[in-house]
JSON list of C-alpha atoms in Angstrom, two decimals:
[
{"chain": "R", "resi": 16, "resn": "MET", "atom": "CA", "xyz": [124.58, 16.03, 137.85]},
{"chain": "R", "resi": 17, "resn": "GLN", "atom": "CA", "xyz": [123.94, 12.29, 137.16]},
{"chain": "R", "resi": 18, "resn": "PHE", "atom": "CA", "xyz": [121.73, 10.25, 139.24]},
{"chain": "R", "resi": 19, "resn": "LYS", "atom": "CA", "xyz": [123.62, 6.58, 139.05]},
{"chain": "R", "resi": 20, "resn": "ASN", "atom": "CA", "xyz": [121.78, 4.91, 141.16]},
{"chain": "R", "resi": 21, "resn": "PHE", "atom": "CA", "xyz": [118.90, 5.47, 139.84]},
{"chain": "R", "resi": 22, "resn": "ASN", "atom": "CA", "xyz": [116.79, 4.38, 136.39]},
{"chain": "R", "resi": 23, "resn": "SER", "atom": "CA", "xyz": [113.23, 5.61, 135.28]},
{"chain": "R", "resi": 24, "resn": "ARG", "atom": "CA", "xyz": [111.30, 2.59, 137.07]},
{"chain": "R", "resi": 25, "resn": "GLN", "atom": "CA", "xyz": [112.77, 3.69, 140.44]},
{"chain": "R", "resi": 26, "resn": "THR", "atom": "CA", "xyz": [111.82, 7.16, 139.55]},
{"chain": "R", "resi": 27, "resn": "ALA", "atom": "CA", "xyz": [108.78, 6.18, 138.62]},
{"chain": "R", "resi": 28, "resn": "ILE", "atom": "CA", "xyz": [107.92, 3.85, 141.82]},
{"chain": "R", "resi": 29, "resn": "ALA", "atom": "CA", "xyz": [109.18, 6.83, 144.13]},
{"chain": "R", "resi": 30, "resn": "VAL", "atom": "CA", "xyz": [106.85, 9.64, 142.39]},
{"chain": "R", "resi": 31, "resn": "GLY", "atom": "CA", "xyz": [103.66, 6.99, 142.32]},
{"chain": "R", "resi": 32, "resn": "ALA", "atom": "CA", "xyz": [104.35, 6.49, 146.15]},
{"chain": "R", "resi": 33, "resn": "PHE", "atom": "CA", "xyz": [104.41, 10.22, 146.76]},
{"chain": "R", "resi": 34, "resn": "LEU", "atom": "CA", "xyz": [101.73, 11.17, 144.86]},
{"chain": "R", "resi": 35, "resn": "CYS", "atom": "CA", "xyz": [99.84, 7.94, 146.44]},
{"chain": "R", "resi": 36, "resn": "LEU", "atom": "CA", "xyz": [100.43, 9.10, 150.07]},
{"chain": "R", "resi": 37, "resn": "LEU", "atom": "CA", "xyz": [99.87, 13.10, 148.79]},
{"chain": "R", "resi": 38, "resn": "GLY", "atom": "CA", "xyz": [96.07, 11.76, 147.67]},
{"chain": "R", "resi": 39, "resn": "ALA", "atom": "CA", "xyz": [95.68, 9.91, 151.22]},
{"chain": "R", "resi": 40, "resn": "LEU", "atom": "CA", "xyz": [96.52, 12.74, 153.12]},
{"chain": "R", "resi": 41, "resn": "LEU", "atom": "CA", "xyz": [93.85, 14.55, 150.91]},
{"chain": "R", "resi": 42, "resn": "LEU", "atom": "CA", "xyz": [91.52, 12.15, 151.34]},
{"chain": "R", "resi": 43, "resn": "VAL", "atom": "CA", "xyz": [91.70, 11.17, 154.64]},
{"chain": "R", "resi": 44, "resn": "PHE", "atom": "CA", "xyz": [92.29, 14.87, 156.33]},
{"chain": "R", "resi": 45, "resn": "PRO", "atom": "CA", "xyz": [90.80, 17.44, 153.93]},
{"chain": "R", "resi": 46, "resn": "ALA", "atom": "CA", "xyz": [90.10, 20.01, 156.57]},
{"chain": "R", "resi": 47, "resn": "PRO", "atom": "CA", "xyz": [93.46, 20.84, 157.57]},
{"chain": "R", "resi": 48, "resn": "CYS", "atom": "CA", "xyz": [94.66, 20.00, 153.58]},
{"chain": "R", "resi": 49, "resn": "GLY", "atom": "CA", "xyz": [91.65, 22.83, 152.96]},
{"chain": "R", "resi": 50, "resn": "ARG", "atom": "CA", "xyz": [93.07, 24.83, 155.60]},
{"chain": "R", "resi": 51, "resn": "LEU", "atom": "CA", "xyz": [96.67, 24.35, 154.44]},
{"chain": "R", "resi": 52, "resn": "LEU", "atom": "CA", "xyz": [95.33, 25.42, 150.97]},
{"chain": "R", "resi": 53, "resn": "LEU", "atom": "CA", "xyz": [93.63, 28.07, 151.60]},
{"chain": "R", "resi": 54, "resn": "HIS", "atom": "CA", "xyz": [90.57, 26.98, 150.78]},
{"chain": "R", "resi": 55, "resn": "GLY", "atom": "CA", "xyz": [88.91, 29.03, 153.45]},
{"chain": "R", "resi": 56, "resn": "TYR", "atom": "CA", "xyz": [89.98, 32.20, 152.59]},
{"chain": "R", "resi": 57, "resn": "LEU", "atom": "CA", "xyz": [89.62, 31.65, 148.90]},
{"chain": "R", "resi": 58, "resn": "GLN", "atom": "CA", "xyz": [86.02, 30.94, 149.55]},
{"chain": "R", "resi": 59, "resn": "GLU", "atom": "CA", "xyz": [85.45, 33.65, 151.43]},
{"chain": "R", "resi": 60, "resn": "GLN", "atom": "CA", "xyz": [86.79, 36.16, 148.55]},
{"chain": "R", "resi": 61, "resn": "SER", "atom": "CA", "xyz": [84.38, 34.36, 145.83]},
{"chain": "R", "resi": 62, "resn": "ALA", "atom": "CA", "xyz": [81.54, 34.77, 148.01]},
{"chain": "R", "resi": 63, "resn": "GLY", "atom": "CA", "xyz": [81.81, 38.34, 148.19]},
{"chain": "R", "resi": 64, "resn": "LEU", "atom": "CA", "xyz": [82.57, 38.81, 144.38]},
{"chain": "R", "resi": 65, "resn": "VAL", "atom": "CA", "xyz": [79.64, 36.40, 143.27]},
{"chain": "R", "resi": 66, "resn": "ASP", "atom": "CA", "xyz": [77.25, 38.76, 146.13]},
{"chain": "R", "resi": 67, "resn": "GLU", "atom": "CA", "xyz": [79.13, 42.07, 144.08]},
{"chain": "R", "resi": 68, "resn": "ALA", "atom": "CA", "xyz": [77.84, 40.17, 140.58]},
{"chain": "R", "resi": 69, "resn": "LEU", "atom": "CA", "xyz": [74.72, 39.44, 141.81]},
{"chain": "R", "resi": 70, "resn": "GLU", "atom": "CA", "xyz": [73.50, 42.67, 143.45]},
{"chain": "R", "resi": 71, "resn": "ASP", "atom": "CA", "xyz": [74.57, 44.37, 140.34]},
{"chain": "R", "resi": 72, "resn": "ASN", "atom": "CA", "xyz": [73.22, 41.88, 137.78]},
{"chain": "R", "resi": 73, "resn": "VAL", "atom": "CA", "xyz": [69.67, 41.98, 139.86]},
{"chain": "R", "resi": 74, "resn": "LYS", "atom": "CA", "xyz": [69.79, 45.45, 139.20]},
{"chain": "R", "resi": 75, "resn": "GLY", "atom": "CA", "xyz": [70.20, 45.36, 135.44]},
{"chain": "R", "resi": 76, "resn": "PHE", "atom": "CA", "xyz": [67.54, 42.30, 134.97]},
{"chain": "R", "resi": 77, "resn": "ALA", "atom": "CA", "xyz": [65.14, 45.04, 136.52]},
{"chain": "R", "resi": 78, "resn": "ALA", "atom": "CA", "xyz": [65.88, 47.38, 134.33]},
{"chain": "R", "resi": 79, "resn": "VAL", "atom": "CA", "xyz": [65.33, 45.32, 131.36]},
{"chain": "R", "resi": 80, "resn": "SER", "atom": "CA", "xyz": [62.57, 43.85, 132.71]},
{"chain": "R", "resi": 81, "resn": "ALA", "atom": "CA", "xyz": [61.03, 47.16, 132.66]},
{"chain": "R", "resi": 82, "resn": "VAL", "atom": "CA", "xyz": [62.11, 47.89, 129.26]},
{"chain": "R", "resi": 83, "resn": "LYS", "atom": "CA", "xyz": [60.53, 44.57, 128.41]},
{"chain": "R", "resi": 84, "resn": "ALA", "atom": "CA", "xyz": [57.01, 44.96, 130.03]},
{"chain": "R", "resi": 85, "resn": "ALA", "atom": "CA", "xyz": [57.03, 48.53, 128.46]},
{"chain": "R", "resi": 86, "resn": "LEU", "atom": "CA", "xyz": [57.49, 47.59, 124.74]},
{"chain": "R", "resi": 87, "resn": "ALA", "atom": "CA", "xyz": [55.31, 44.53, 125.37]},
{"chain": "R", "resi": 88, "resn": "LEU", "atom": "CA", "xyz": [52.52, 46.74, 126.12]},
{"chain": "R", "resi": 89, "resn": "VAL", "atom": "CA", "xyz": [53.34, 49.27, 122.93]},
{"chain": "R", "resi": 90, "resn": "GLU", "atom": "CA", "xyz": [53.72, 45.85, 121.02]},
{"chain": "R", "resi": 91, "resn": "GLY", "atom": "CA", "xyz": [50.06, 45.07, 121.01]},
{"chain": "R", "resi": 92, "resn": "SER", "atom": "CA", "xyz": [48.38, 48.64, 120.08]},
{"chain": "R", "resi": 93, "resn": "SER", "atom": "CA", "xyz": [47.78, 50.20, 116.73]},
{"chain": "R", "resi": 94, "resn": "VAL", "atom": "CA", "xyz": [47.15, 53.46, 115.18]},
{"chain": "R", "resi": 95, "resn": "GLY", "atom": "CA", "xyz": [45.73, 55.21, 112.66]},
{"chain": "R", "resi": 96, "resn": "VAL", "atom": "CA", "xyz": [42.62, 56.87, 111.17]},
{"chain": "R", "resi": 97, "resn": "GLY", "atom": "CA", "xyz": [41.52, 55.46, 107.86]},
{"chain": "R", "resi": 98, "resn": "PHE", "atom": "CA", "xyz": [44.46, 53.02, 107.77]},
{"chain": "R", "resi": 99, "resn": "ASP", "atom": "CA", "xyz": [45.60, 50.65, 110.41]},
{"chain": "R", "resi": 100, "resn": "LEU", "atom": "CA", "xyz": [49.38, 50.27, 111.32]},
{"chain": "R", "resi": 101, "resn": "GLN", "atom": "CA", "xyz": [50.39, 47.82, 113.91]},
{"chain": "R", "resi": 102, "resn": "VAL", "atom": "CA", "xyz": [53.10, 49.90, 116.15]},
{"chain": "R", "resi": 103, "resn": "GLY", "atom": "CA", "xyz": [53.77, 45.86, 117.35]},
{"chain": "R", "resi": 104, "resn": "ASP", "atom": "CA", "xyz": [55.27, 45.34, 114.04]},
{"chain": "R", "resi": 105, "resn": "LEU", "atom": "CA", "xyz": [57.53, 48.51, 114.16]},
{"chain": "R", "resi": 106, "resn": "VAL", "atom": "CA", "xyz": [58.67, 47.63, 117.79]},
{"chain": "R", "resi": 107, "resn": "GLN", "atom": "CA", "xyz": [59.00, 43.92, 117.04]},
{"chain": "R", "resi": 108, "resn": "PRO", "atom": "CA", "xyz": [63.00, 43.51, 116.63]},
{"chain": "R", "resi": 109, "resn": "ALA", "atom": "CA", "xyz": [63.63, 45.56, 119.24]},
{"chain": "R", "resi": 110, "resn": "TYR", "atom": "CA", "xyz": [61.64, 43.18, 121.49]},
{"chain": "R", "resi": 111, "resn": "ASP", "atom": "CA", "xyz": [62.98, 40.40, 120.38]},
{"chain": "R", "resi": 112, "resn": "TYR", "atom": "CA", "xyz": [66.23, 41.91, 121.07]},
{"chain": "R", "resi": 113, "resn": "VAL", "atom": "CA", "xyz": [65.34, 42.94, 124.63]},
{"chain": "R", "resi": 114, "resn": "ASP", "atom": "CA", "xyz": [64.16, 39.53, 124.93]},
{"chain": "R", "resi": 115, "resn": "PHE", "atom": "CA", "xyz": [67.64, 37.79, 124.43]},
{"chain": "R", "resi": 116, "resn": "VAL", "atom": "CA", "xyz": [69.19, 40.20, 126.53]},
{"chain": "R", "resi": 117, "resn": "TRP", "atom": "CA", "xyz": [66.82, 39.76, 129.01]},
{"chain": "R", "resi": 118, "resn": "ARG", "atom": "CA", "xyz": [67.21, 35.82, 128.82]},
{"chain": "R", "resi": 119, "resn": "VAL", "atom": "CA", "xyz": [71.13, 36.50, 129.41]},
{"chain": "R", "resi": 120, "resn": "PHE", "atom": "CA", "xyz": [70.22, 38.07, 132.46]},
{"chain": "R", "resi": 121, "resn": "LEU", "atom": "CA", "xyz": [67.77, 35.77, 133.94]},
{"chain": "R", "resi": 122, "resn": "TRP", "atom": "CA", "xyz": [70.51, 32.65, 133.18]},
{"chain": "R", "resi": 123, "resn": "ALA", "atom": "CA", "xyz": [73.67, 34.33, 134.75]},
{"chain": "R", "resi": 124, "resn": "THR", "atom": "CA", "xyz": [71.29, 35.27, 137.73]},
{"chain": "R", "resi": 125, "resn": "PHE", "atom": "CA", "xyz": [70.36, 31.65, 138.24]},
{"chain": "R", "resi": 126, "resn": "ILE", "atom": "CA", "xyz": [74.06, 30.67, 137.69]},
{"chain": "R", "resi": 127, "resn": "LEU", "atom": "CA", "xyz": [75.37, 33.32, 139.74]},
{"chain": "R", "resi": 128, "resn": "MET", "atom": "CA", "xyz": [72.51, 31.94, 142.94]},
{"chain": "R", "resi": 129, "resn": "THR", "atom": "CA", "xyz": [73.65, 28.44, 142.33]},
{"chain": "R", "resi": 130, "resn": "TYR", "atom": "CA", "xyz": [77.26, 29.03, 143.02]},
{"chain": "R", "resi": 131, "resn": "LYS", "atom": "CA", "xyz": [75.96, 31.10, 145.91]},
{"chain": "R", "resi": 132, "resn": "ILE", "atom": "CA", "xyz": [74.53, 28.30, 146.98]},
{"chain": "R", "resi": 133, "resn": "LEU", "atom": "CA", "xyz": [76.98, 25.73, 146.11]},
{"chain": "R", "resi": 134, "resn": "LEU", "atom": "CA", "xyz": [79.41, 28.80, 148.91]},
{"chain": "R", "resi": 135, "resn": "GLU", "atom": "CA", "xyz": [77.36, 28.30, 151.65]},
{"chain": "R", "resi": 136, "resn": "THR", "atom": "CA", "xyz": [76.18, 24.92, 152.09]},
{"chain": "R", "resi": 137, "resn": "GLY", "atom": "CA", "xyz": [80.12, 23.78, 151.88]},
{"chain": "R", "resi": 138, "resn": "ILE", "atom": "CA", "xyz": [79.88, 21.37, 148.81]},
{"chain": "R", "resi": 139, "resn": "LEU", "atom": "CA", "xyz": [83.02, 22.87, 147.39]},
{"chain": "R", "resi": 140, "resn": "GLY", "atom": "CA", "xyz": [84.85, 21.70, 149.76]},
{"chain": "R", "resi": 141, "resn": "LEU", "atom": "CA", "xyz": [84.38, 18.04, 148.52]},
{"chain": "R", "resi": 142, "resn": "GLY", "atom": "CA", "xyz": [86.83, 19.02, 145.98]},
{"chain": "R", "resi": 143, "resn": "ILE", "atom": "CA", "xyz": [90.25, 18.26, 148.29]},
{"chain": "R", "resi": 144, "resn": "GLN", "atom": "CA", "xyz": [89.10, 14.87, 148.30]},
{"chain": "R", "resi": 145, "resn": "LEU", "atom": "CA", "xyz": [87.81, 14.30, 144.68]},
{"chain": "R", "resi": 146, "resn": "ALA", "atom": "CA", "xyz": [92.04, 15.67, 144.53]},
{"chain": "R", "resi": 147, "resn": "GLY", "atom": "CA", "xyz": [93.09, 13.26, 146.56]},
{"chain": "R", "resi": 148, "resn": "VAL", "atom": "CA", "xyz": [91.22, 9.81, 144.82]},
{"chain": "R", "resi": 149, "resn": "GLY", "atom": "CA", "xyz": [92.49, 11.65, 141.57]},
{"chain": "R", "resi": 150, "resn": "LEU", "atom": "CA", "xyz": [96.09, 11.42, 142.33]},
{"chain": "R", "resi": 151, "resn": "ILE", "atom": "CA", "xyz": [95.72, 7.50, 144.02]},
{"chain": "R", "resi": 152, "resn": "LEU", "atom": "CA", "xyz": [94.40, 6.94, 140.58]},
{"chain": "R", "resi": 153, "resn": "LEU", "atom": "CA", "xyz": [96.86, 9.27, 138.70]},
{"chain": "R", "resi": 154, "resn": "ALA", "atom": "CA", "xyz": [99.24, 7.33, 140.77]},
{"chain": "R", "resi": 155, "resn": "MET", "atom": "CA", "xyz": [98.54, 3.95, 139.66]}
]
């Protein structure tokens, strides 16, 4: 099936006009477009997943913090009669590994908390308007 009455310039203009119209709708009416795009439902689902992940992460963070504190106590101790053996030298590699895991849990908690704040403030709804601006720019 061929369209004999359309050339590529007319098609480009029609697509550009459609994208401008769609972008203007997203920009001017973000709330109804958000409901149409199921933004609220997705935000609720994301909030539930973030809460579960944050709860699990805090449990792991507390456990690793306890291990790190115990290793920190052992790190400074020494044993021996007639000789001096630094126990800290023996546990230093394990302490370094636990410290690395502790930092990973710390950053994971920070990222999850930041995302939770973004979800609760509703600032992610600005993405609908940004998509509208992007469609208008794409059309141009």
